[in-house]
Structures are given as structure tokens and as C-alpha cells.
Coordinates of C-alpha atoms in Angstrom, one line a residue:
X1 CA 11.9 -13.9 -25.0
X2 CA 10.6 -11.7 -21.8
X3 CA 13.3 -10.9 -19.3
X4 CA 11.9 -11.8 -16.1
X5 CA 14.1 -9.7 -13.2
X6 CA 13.6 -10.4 -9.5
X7 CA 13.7 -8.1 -6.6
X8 CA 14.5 -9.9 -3.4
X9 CA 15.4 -8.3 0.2
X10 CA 17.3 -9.2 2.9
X11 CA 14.4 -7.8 5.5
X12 CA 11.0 -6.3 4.9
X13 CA 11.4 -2.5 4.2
X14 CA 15.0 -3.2 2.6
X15 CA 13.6 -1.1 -0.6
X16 CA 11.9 -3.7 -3.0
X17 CA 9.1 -1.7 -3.6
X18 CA 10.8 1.4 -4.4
X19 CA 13.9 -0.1 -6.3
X20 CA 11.2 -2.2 -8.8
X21 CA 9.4 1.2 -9.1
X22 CA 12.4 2.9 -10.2
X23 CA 13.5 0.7 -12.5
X24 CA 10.0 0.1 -14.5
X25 CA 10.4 3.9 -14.8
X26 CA 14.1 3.5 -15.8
X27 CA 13.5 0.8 -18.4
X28 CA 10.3 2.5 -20.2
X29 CA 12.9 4.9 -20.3
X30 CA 15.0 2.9 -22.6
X31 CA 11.7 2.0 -25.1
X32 CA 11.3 -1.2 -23.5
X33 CA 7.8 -2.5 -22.4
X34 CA 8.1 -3.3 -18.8
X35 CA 5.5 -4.6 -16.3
X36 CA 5.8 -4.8 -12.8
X37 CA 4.9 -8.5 -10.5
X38 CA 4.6 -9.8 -7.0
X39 CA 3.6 -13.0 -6.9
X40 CA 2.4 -12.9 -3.6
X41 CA 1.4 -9.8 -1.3
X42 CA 0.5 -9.2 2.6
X43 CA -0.8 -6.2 3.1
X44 CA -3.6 -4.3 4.1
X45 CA -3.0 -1.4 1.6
X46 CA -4.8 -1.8 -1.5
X47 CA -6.0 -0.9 -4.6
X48 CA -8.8 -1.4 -7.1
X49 CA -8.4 -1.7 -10.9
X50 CA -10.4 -0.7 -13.7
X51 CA -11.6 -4.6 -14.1
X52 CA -12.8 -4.7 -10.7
X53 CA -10.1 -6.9 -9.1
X54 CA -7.8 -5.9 -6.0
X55 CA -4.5 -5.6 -5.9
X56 CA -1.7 -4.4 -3.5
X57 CA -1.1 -0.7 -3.5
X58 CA 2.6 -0.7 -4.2
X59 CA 1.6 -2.5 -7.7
X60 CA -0.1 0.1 -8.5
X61 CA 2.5 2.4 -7.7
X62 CA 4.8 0.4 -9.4
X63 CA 2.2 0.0 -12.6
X64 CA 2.0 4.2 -12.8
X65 CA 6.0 3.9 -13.5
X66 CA 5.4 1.8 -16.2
X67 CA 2.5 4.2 -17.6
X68 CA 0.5 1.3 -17.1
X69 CA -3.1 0.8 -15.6
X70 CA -3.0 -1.6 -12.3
X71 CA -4.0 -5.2 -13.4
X72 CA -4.9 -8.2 -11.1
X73 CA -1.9 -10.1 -13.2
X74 CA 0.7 -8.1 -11.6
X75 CA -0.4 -9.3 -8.0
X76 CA -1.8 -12.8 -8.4
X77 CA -2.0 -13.3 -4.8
X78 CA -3.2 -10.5 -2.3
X79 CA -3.5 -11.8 1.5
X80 CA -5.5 -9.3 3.8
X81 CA -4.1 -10.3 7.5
X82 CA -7.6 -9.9 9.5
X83 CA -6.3 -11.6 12.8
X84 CA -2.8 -12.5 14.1
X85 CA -2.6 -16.4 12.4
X86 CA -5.1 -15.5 9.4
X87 CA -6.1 -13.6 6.3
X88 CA -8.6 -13.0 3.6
X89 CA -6.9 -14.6 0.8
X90 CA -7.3 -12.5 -2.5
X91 CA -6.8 -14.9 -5.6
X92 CA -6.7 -12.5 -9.6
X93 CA -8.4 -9.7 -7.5
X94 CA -11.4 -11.4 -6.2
X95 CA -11.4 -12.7 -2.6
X96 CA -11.6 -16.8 -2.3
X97 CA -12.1 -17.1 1.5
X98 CA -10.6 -16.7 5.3
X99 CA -7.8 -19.1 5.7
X100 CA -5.8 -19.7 8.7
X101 CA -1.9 -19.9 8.6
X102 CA -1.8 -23.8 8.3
X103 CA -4.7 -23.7 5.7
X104 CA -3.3 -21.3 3.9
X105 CA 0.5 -23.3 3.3
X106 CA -1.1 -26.3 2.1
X107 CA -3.6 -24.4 -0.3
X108 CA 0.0 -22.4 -2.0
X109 CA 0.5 -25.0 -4.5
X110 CA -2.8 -24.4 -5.8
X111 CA -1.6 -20.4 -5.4
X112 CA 1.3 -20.9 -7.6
X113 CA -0.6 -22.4 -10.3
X114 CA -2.6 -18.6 -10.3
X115 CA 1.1 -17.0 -10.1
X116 CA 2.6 -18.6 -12.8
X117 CA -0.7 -18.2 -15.0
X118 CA -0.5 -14.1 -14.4
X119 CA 3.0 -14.3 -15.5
X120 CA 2.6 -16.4 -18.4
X121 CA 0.1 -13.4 -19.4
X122 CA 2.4 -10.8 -18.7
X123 CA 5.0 -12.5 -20.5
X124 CA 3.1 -12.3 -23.6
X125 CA 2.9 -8.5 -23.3
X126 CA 6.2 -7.1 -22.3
X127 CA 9.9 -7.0 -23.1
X128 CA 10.4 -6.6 -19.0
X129 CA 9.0 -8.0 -15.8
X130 CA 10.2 -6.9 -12.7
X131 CA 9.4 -9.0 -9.9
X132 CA 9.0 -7.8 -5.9
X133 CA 9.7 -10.5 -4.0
X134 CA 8.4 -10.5 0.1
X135 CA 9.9 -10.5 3.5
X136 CA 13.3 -12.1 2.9
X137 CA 14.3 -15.6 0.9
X138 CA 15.7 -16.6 3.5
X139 CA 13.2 -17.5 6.0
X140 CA 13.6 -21.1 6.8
X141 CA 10.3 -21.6 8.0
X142 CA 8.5 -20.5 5.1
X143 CA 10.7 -22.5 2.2
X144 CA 8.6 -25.4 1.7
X145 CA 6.2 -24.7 -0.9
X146 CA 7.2 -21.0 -1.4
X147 CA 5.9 -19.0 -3.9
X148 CA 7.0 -15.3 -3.2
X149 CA 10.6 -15.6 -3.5
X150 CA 12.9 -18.2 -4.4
X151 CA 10.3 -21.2 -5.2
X152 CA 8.8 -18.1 -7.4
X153 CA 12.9 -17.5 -9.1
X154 CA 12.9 -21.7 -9.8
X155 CA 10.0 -22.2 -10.9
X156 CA 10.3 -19.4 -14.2
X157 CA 14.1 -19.8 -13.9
X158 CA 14.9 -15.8 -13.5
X159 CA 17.7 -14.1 -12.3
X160 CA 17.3 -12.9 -8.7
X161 CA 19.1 -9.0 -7.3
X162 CA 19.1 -9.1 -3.7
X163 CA 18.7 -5.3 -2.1
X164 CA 19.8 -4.4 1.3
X165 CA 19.4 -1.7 4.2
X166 CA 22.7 -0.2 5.0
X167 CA 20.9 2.5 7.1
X168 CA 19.3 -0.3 9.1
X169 CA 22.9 -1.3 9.9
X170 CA 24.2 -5.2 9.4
X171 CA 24.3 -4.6 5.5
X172 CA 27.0 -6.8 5.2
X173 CA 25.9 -9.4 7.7
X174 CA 22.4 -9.4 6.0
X175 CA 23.6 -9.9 2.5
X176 CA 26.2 -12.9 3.2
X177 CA 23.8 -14.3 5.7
X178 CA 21.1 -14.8 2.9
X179 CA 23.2 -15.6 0.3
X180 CA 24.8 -18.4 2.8
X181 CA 21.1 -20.0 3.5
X182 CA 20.1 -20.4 0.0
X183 CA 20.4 -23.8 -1.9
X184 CA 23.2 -23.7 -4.5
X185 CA 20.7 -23.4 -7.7
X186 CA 19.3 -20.3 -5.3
X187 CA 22.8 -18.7 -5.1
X188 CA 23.9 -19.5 -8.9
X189 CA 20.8 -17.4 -9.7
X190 CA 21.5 -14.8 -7.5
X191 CA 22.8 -11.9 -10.1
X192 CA 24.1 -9.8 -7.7
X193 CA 23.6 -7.2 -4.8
X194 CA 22.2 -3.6 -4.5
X195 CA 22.8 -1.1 -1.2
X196 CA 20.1 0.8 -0.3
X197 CA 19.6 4.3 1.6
X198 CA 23.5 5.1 2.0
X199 CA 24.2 8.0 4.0
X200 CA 28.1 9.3 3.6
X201 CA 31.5 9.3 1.7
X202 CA 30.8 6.3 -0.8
X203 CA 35.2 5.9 -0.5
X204 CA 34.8 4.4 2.7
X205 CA 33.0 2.3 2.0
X206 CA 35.1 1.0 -1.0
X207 CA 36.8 -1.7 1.1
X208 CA 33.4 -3.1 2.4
X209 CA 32.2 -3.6 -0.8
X210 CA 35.5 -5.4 -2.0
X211 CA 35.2 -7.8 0.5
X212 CA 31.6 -8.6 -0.2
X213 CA 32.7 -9.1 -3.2
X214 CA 35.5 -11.4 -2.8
X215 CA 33.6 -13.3 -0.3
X216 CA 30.6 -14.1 -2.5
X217 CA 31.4 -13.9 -5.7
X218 CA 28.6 -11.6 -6.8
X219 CA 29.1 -8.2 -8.0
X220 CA 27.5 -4.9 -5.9
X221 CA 25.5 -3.5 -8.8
X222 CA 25.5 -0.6 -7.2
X223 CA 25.1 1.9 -4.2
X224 CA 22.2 3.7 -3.7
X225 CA 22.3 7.1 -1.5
X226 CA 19.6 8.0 1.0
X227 CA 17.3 9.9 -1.0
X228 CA 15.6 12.6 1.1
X229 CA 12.0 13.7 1.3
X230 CA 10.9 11.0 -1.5
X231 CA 7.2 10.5 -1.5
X232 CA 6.2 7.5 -2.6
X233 CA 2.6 5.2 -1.0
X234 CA 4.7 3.0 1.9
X235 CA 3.4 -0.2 1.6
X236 CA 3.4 -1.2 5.3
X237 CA 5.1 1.5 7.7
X238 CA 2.7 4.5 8.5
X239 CA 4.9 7.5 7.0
X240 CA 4.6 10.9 9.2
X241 CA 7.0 12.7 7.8
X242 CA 6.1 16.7 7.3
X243 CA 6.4 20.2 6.4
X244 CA 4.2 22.3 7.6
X245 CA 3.1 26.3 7.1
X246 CA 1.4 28.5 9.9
X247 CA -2.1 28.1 9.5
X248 CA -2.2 24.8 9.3
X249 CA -5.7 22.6 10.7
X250 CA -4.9 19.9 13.1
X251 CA -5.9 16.4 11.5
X252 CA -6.2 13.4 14.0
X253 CA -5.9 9.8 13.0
X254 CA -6.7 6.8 15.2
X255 CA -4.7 3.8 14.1
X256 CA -6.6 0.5 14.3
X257 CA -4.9 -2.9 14.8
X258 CA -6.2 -3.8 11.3
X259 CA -5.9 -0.4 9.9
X260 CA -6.7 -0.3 6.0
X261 CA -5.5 1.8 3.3
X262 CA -3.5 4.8 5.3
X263 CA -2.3 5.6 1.7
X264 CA -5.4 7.6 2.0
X265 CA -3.6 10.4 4.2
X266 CA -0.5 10.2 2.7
X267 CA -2.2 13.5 0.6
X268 CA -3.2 15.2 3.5
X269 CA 0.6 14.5 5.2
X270 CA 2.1 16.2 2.0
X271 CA -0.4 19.5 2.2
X272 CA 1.4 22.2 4.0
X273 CA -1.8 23.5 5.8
X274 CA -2.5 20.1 7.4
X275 CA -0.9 19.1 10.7
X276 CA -1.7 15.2 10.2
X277 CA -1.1 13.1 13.6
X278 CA -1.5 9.7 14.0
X279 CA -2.1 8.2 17.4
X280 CA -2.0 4.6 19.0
X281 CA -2.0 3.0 21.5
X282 CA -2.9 4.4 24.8
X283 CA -2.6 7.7 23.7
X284 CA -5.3 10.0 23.9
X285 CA -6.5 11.9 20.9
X286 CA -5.5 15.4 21.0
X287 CA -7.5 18.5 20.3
X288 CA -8.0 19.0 16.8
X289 CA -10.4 20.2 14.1
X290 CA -10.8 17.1 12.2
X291 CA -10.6 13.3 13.2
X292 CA -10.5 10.6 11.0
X293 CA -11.3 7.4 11.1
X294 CA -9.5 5.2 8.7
X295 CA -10.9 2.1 6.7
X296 CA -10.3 -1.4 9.0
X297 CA -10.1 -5.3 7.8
X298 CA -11.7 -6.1 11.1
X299 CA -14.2 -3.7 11.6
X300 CA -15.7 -5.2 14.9
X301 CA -12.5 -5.8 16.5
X302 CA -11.2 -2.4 15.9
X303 CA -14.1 -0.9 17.8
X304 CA -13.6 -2.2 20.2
X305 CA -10.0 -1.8 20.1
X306 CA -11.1 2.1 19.6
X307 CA -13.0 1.8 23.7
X308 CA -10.3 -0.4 25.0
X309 CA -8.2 3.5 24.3
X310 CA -11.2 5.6 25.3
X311 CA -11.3 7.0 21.8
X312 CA -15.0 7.3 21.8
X313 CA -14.5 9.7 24.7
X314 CA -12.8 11.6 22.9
X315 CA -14.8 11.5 19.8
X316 CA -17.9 12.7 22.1
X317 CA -15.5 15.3 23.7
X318 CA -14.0 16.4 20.0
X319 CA -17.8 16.7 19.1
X320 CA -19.3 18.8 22.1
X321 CA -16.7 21.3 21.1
X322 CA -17.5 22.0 17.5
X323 CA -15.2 19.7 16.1
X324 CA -16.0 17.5 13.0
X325 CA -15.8 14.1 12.4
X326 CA -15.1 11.9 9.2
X327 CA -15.5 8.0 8.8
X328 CA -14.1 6.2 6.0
X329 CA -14.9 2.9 5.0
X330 CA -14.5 0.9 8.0
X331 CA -14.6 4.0 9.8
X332 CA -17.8 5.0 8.1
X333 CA -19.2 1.8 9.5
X334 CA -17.9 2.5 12.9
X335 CA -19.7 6.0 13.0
X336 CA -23.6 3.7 13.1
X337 CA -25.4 1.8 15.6
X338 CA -23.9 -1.3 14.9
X339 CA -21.7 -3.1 12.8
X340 CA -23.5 -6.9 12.2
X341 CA -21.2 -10.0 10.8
X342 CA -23.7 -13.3 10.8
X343 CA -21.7 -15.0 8.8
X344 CA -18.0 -14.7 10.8
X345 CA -16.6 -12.6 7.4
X346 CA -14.2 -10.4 9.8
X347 CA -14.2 -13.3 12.4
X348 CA -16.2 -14.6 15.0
X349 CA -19.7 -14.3 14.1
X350 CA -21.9 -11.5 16.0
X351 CA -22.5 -8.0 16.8
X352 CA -21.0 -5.0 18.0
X353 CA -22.5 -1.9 18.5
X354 CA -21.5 1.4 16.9
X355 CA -20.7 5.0 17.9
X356 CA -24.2 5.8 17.7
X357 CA -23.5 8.7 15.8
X358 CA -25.2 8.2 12.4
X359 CA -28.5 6.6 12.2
X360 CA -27.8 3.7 10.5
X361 CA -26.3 -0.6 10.9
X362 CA -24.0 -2.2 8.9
X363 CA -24.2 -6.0 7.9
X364 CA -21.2 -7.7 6.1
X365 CA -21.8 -10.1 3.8
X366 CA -19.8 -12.2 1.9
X367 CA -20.1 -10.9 -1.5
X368 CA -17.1 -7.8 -1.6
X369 CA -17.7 -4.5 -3.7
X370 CA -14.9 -3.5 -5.7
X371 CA -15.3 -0.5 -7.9
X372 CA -13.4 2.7 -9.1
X373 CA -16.3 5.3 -9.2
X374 CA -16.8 9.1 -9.7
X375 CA -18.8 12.0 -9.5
X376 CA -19.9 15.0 -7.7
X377 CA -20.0 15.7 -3.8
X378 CA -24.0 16.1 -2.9
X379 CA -23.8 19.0 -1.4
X380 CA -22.0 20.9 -4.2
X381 CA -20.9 20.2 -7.6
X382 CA -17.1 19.5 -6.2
X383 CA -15.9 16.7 -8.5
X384 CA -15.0 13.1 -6.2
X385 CA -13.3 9.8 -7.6
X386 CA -11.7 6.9 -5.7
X387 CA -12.5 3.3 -5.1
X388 CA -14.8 1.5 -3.1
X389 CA -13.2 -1.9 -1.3
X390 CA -15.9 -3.0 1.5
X391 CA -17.9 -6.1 2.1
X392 CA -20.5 -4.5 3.9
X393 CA -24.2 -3.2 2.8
X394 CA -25.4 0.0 5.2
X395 CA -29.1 1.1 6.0
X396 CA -30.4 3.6 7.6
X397 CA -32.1 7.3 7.4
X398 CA -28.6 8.4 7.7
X399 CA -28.4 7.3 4.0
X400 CA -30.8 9.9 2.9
X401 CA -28.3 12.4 3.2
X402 CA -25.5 11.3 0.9
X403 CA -21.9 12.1 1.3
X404 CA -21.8 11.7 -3.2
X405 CA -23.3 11.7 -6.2
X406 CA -21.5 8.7 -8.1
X407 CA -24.1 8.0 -10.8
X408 CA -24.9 4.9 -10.5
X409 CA -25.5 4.8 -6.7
X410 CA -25.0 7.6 -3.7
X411 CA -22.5 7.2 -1.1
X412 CA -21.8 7.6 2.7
X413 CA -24.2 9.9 4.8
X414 CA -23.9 13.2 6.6
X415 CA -25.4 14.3 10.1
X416 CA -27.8 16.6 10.1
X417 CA -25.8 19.3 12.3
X418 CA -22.9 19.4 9.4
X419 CA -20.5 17.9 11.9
X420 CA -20.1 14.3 10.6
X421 CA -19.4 12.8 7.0
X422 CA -19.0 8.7 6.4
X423 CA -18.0 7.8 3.0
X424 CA -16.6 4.6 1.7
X425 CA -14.3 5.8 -0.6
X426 CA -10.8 5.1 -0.3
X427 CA -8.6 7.9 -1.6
X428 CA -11.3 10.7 -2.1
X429 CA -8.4 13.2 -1.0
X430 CA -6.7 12.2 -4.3
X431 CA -9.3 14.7 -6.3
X432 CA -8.6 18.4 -5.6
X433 CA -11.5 19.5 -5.8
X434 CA -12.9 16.7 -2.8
X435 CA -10.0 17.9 -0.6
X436 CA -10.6 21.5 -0.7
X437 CA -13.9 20.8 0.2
X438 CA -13.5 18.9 3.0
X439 CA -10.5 21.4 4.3
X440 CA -12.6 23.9 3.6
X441 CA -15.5 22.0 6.3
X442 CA -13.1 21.4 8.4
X443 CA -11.8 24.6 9.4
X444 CA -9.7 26.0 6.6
X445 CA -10.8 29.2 5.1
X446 CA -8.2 29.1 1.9
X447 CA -7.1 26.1 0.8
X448 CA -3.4 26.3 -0.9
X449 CA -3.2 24.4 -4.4
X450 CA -1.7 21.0 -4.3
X451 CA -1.2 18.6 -7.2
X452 CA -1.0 15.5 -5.8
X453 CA -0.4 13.2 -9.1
X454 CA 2.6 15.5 -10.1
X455 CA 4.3 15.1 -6.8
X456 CA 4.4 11.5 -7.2
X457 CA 5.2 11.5 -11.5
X458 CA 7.6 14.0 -9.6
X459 CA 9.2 11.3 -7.1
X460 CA 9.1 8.3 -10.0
X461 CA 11.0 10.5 -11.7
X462 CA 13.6 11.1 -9.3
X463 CA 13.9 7.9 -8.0
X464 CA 14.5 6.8 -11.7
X465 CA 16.8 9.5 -11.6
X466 CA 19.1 7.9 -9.0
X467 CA 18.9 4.2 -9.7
X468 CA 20.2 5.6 -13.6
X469 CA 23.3 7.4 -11.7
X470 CA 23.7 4.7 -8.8
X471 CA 23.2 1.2 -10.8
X472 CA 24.9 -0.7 -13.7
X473 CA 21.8 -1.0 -15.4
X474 CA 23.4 -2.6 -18.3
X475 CA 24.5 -5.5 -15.9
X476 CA 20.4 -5.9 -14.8
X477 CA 19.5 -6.2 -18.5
X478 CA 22.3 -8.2 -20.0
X479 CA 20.0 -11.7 -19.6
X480 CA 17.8 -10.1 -22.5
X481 CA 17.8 -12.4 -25.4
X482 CA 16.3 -9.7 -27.5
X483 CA 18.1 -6.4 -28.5
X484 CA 17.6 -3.1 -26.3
X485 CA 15.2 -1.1 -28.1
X486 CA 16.5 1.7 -27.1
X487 CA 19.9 1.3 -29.0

């Protein structure tokens, strides 16, 4: 029999993502076969799989510590916000339709059905699945009908650890608070508590922990310390953190209201000879060598969110100087003469014109390309992979001068003067030899080795690391019915 574990939060950000990381890595550890599972995921960060389907980044993240490829069965449900009361709802990987808020509840009992069917599955695979839950269990307003926490925890009967911020402050008001709103069968399943990001002399707070103890009648599995400098794809937050070297390029990137897939930089923020700056609202973007424009779920909107901040100003300015320009996905679309949506895909129907900077138009369509592809840059015979996620079709003569060779098809376009690039791949910084390149075009004359995918087995590893030192692990694996392999 499977041991389904369940990683709830008391808040969004409490550390689900990374504690059910960890502890994939820590169980294949052991010999077991693990999976990772969230039933239900908001977020605009995603990731494509080598069936085609898309899933939320941080399960793919999570699927890596298991040494497993990313499968639409570890995130059933995917809902892409594209407004502020509705999303793109994303049912086994391939999008269903736009649903508003109130739509959206009553169609969840038809959502769990696709839940529990992905878990079944799974189930019949591994010895372990560790569950993400979302947001917090206990939000009141969103019990009825839940399927991402607790109505997730009943309906496959599984035990439930609930992790919580002690940097954040309240730890202890967070964790009683939540326990106290459950329903009883809720708190009977609730195996216990785990503190996260502890800065300090772990004695002091000995007496805290006694108390929580005493109070609830769960046991603190354990106490994890702040773990400095651990690079892992955020799901949500925009991470900015660096360390830089001397001769480091300047690297500007707008952020949208709908901004897509910033896991794409989080290479570029890593690389010692990039200076990577994000800017919002109001502010003004910053001489540079290179700006960005990152993918967007509402395309339309965020151009005209980029005017409302004079951005286009200072793309124009940014150009007249020398400076070059790259648009990706979304972005790429941005860069054209207009971005066309007849069938109200992003929202209301319409158009919206473009930068005017490449000579081509954009129409989105309903049908959404989803594809891991590779290849070669056009220009030179620098290898390129990543993942397409768009549900637009571009045409234009700015077409006939490809950003890539991928084989089957060409992508993106490139100005004529060498100053622009579009491309709709999302994490084309990923290959080493597509970011030198485009270093390289942007101003850097030597580009310093960086490898990416061993800085992040790297950060598994030490993450696993600390959850083995910090957690009873044997207290998390105790409901196994089956022996631990790895005795």
C-alpha cells in the first residue's frame, strides 16, 4: 500500500514547495520510489512535459528530486490567473477553458474527479507520494468543495504535516490558529508540525515548542534553520537575490501584471557577470545593455500596462542608444504591430497594437502549443532547447529571419540591424551554449562558465541535506504499511 504524505501551510510561501522537494530527494535516498503531487495549482509559472501537457513549475522541480520526468499526473489541476476574478483552467495538462471565480467553484467537483484519477495512477507506481497542498487549510471561504487541501487529505484519507514561517513571525499563532479552524477528522489527521527558516539558538526556543506541544497535542517534527543562498525556481515571489563580479552587463526586466514564467531569469540572476534588475511599477527602466521582455498570460493587457509606465519610451530610448532588445513569448508578441484576440482567449475580444518593432501580428487562437523542442540558434550552430507554451500563431517578414533552427519548425525573428531577437521559448537560458550567445550579443566579450543544472542537483542536495539533520523522518514514514526498502 502507497503512503500518501501531505504538505500543508499555514500561509502561501510557508515552505511547501521546498520541504516536498527535499523530502522526495530524502526518500529516493532511502530506495523508496517517491512521486511528488499537487492536486491543484495557481500559478503563472509553468512547465511543459515530455507528453505535451502543462504543469506547475515547482512539480517539476519537485519531479527532478525524485529523478523523475515531470508528468501531467503530478498536477492534475493547473489554473493560469489571466484577470483579477478569473483563470485559464488547465485540466491533465491541456487547457479546458476561461472560467470565472464562481464558475470555477461549482465546476471543482468535476476537478476532483481528475485529482483523485492522477493519484490513483501515481499510486500504482510508487512506494511515496508527497502531496503540496495550497495557500492555507484554513481558509474558510474556500472549504466547501475543496480540493487542494483538506477536502484533498479526506477524500484519500492521508496523513497531513502542517509547515510554518517562523521568519515571517506569528509561528505559533499560525500553527494553533489553523489547527483550531479545522473540523475534528481534519485535526485527527493532522500528523504533526514542521518550522521553517529559523534563524538563531534553537534552546530558546525549546520552551515555545513545549508549549505547542502541550497545547495541541501534535508533535514538532522538527525545526528547520534558515538555509542561506538556496537556489531553488520560486513558485510565486520574483527572487532577486545576487552576487555579482566587475564586469558584469546590466540586464533590465519589465514585470507585467500577468507576468509568465520569471523562472526563465532565475539563470541569468545566478551568473556572476549579469546585473539582473527587475522593475515595476512606475519606475522607469534604467540604462542597460539588455532588456527583456518576459512571457505574459494577458498579452494585450500587459501592453498596455507596459504605456500606462512609459516603458515603450524607454524601449525607443534604450534602442537609439545601441542597446538590444529581447522578447520572449508574450514579450515576443509585444515586439510586432499588433497583438489580435477575436475570440476573447486572454479576455475581452479585440486588438491592441504592438511596439512596432518587428514586422509582424500575432493572432491568439484557441488551440495552445505545448512542446519541449531543440536545436541550433540560426545564426550559428549554438545548441538551444526549452519549451514552447503560447496560444498564439505569428506572421510576418519578420519571420524570415529566425531566432532557431528546431527541426521541425523555426522560431522567433531577428531585426535586421542585429538589435532585436523574439523567441518563444521559455527557458532558452537553461542551455549553455544559447546563453553565451546571447551574452555574448549583448555586450559581454567573455562569458564565465556556469552550470546551471548542477547548481540546482547542487541545492536538492542540500536542502535534502537539512531536512535529514532537521526532521524525524522516521515519524513522516511510520504510516507505511510496507517495509522501508532501505533497511
Amino acid at each position: 500500500m502507497t503512503l500518501t504524505l501531505m504538505i500543508q501551510g499555514t500561509t502561501s510561501d510557508a515552505g511547501k514547495s521546498v520541504t516536498v522537494a527535499g523530502l522526495c530527494r530524502v526518500f529516493k535516498r532511502r530506495g523508496l520510489s517517491v512521486a511528488p503531487f499537487k492536486p491543484q495549482n495557481m500559478a503563472l509559472n509553468s512547465a511543459v512535459t515530455p507528453e505535451g501537457g502543462e504543469i506547475g513549475r515547482a512539480q517539476a522541480v519537485q519531479a527532478q528530486a525524485c529523478g523523475l520526468p515531470p508528468h501531467t499526473d503530478m498536477n492534475p489541476v493547473l489554473l493560469k490567473p489571466n484577470s483579477d476574478t478569473g483563470a485559464q483552467v488547465i485540466i491533465h495538462g491541456k487547457a479546458l477553458s476561461n472560467m470565472e471565480a464562481q464558475d470555477y467553484h461549482a465546476y471543482k467537483k468535476r476537478a476532483m474527479a481528475a485529482v483523485l484519477e492522477s493519484h490513483q495512477r501515481l499510486c500504482q507506481q510508487y512506494d511515496v507520494i508527497v502531496v503540496e497542498g495550497a495557500g492555507s487549510p484554513a481558509e474558510i471561504n474556500l472549504r466547501a468543495n475543496d480540493i487542494a487541501n483538506m477536502g484533498f487529505a479526506e477524500a484519500v484519507d492521508c496523513p497531513v504535516v502542517i509547515v510554518a514561517d517562523i521568519d515571517r513571525g506569528g509561528v505559533f499563532a499560525h500553527l494553533v490558529g489553523t489547527l483550531d479552524l479545522l473540523s475534528a477528522t481534519e485535526q485527527a489527521r493532522v500528523a504533526g508540525f514542521i518550522i521553517n527558516r529559523f534563524r538563531g539558538d534553537i534552546a530558546l526556543l525549546q520552551s515555545g515548542l513545549d508549549w505547542l506541544e502541550e497545547r495541541t497535542g501534535k508533535p514538532v517534527i522538527g525545526v528547520v534553520p534558515y538555509i542561506h543562498d538556496l537556489h531553488l525556481e520560486a513558485e510565486d515571489a520574483i527572487d532577486s537575490r545576487q552576487t555579482l563580479s566587475e564586469n558584469a552587463i546590466k540586464v533590465v526586466v519589465p514585470v507585467f501584471t500577468r507576468i509568465s514564467n520569471h523562472t526563465d531569469f532565475d539563470v541569468l540572476r545566478l551568473h556572476p557577470q549579469v546585473d539582473l534588475k527587475f522593475v515595476g511599477k512606475g519606475e522607469a527602466i534604467p540604462p542597460c545593455d539588455l532588456i527583456i521582455l518576459p512571457g505574459s498570460k494577458s498579452t494585450r493587457r500587459d501592453l498596455d500596462y507596459l504605456r500606462s509606465n512609459n516603458w515603450h519610451k524607454d524601449i525607443e530610448k534604450h534602442l537609439r542608444y545601441g542597446g538590444k532588445v529581447l522578447g520572449i513569448c508574450g514579450g515576443f508578441q509585444m515586439l510586432g504591430r499588433a497583438v489580435h484576440d477575436p475570440d476573447a482567449i486572454e479576455g475581452d475580444a479585440g486588438s491592441t497594437a504592438g511596439l512596432g518593432l518587428l514586422d509582424m501580428e500575432t493572432t491568439l487562437g484557441s488551440s495552445k502549443t505545448l512542446r519541449q523542442v531543440s536545436g541550433h540558434l540560426w545564426a550559428e550552430q549554438a545548441k538551444i532547447r526549452g519549451y514552447e507554451i503560447h496560444a498564439g500563431i505569428s506572421t510576418g517578414s519578420a519571420l524570415d529571419t529566425p531566432f532557431a533552427d528546431l527541426g521541425s519548425h523555426r522560431d522567433g525573428a531577428r531585426s535586421r540591424d542585429g538589435q532585436i531577437i523574439g523567441s518563444y521559448l521559455h527557458g532558452l537560458f537553461d542551455e549553455s551554449d544559447t546563453r553565451d550567445s546571447l551574452l555574448k550579443w549583448a555586450g559581454l566579450k567573455e562569458v564565465a562558465a556556469l552550470d546551471y543544472a548542477g547548481v540546482i542537483e547542487s541545492n536538492i542536495d542540500r536542502l535534502a541535506d537539512c531536512l535529514e539533520a532537521n526532521l524525524d523522518i522516521e515519524a513522516l514514514l511510520r504510516p507505511l504499511t510496507r517495509p522501508n526498502k532501505a533497511q
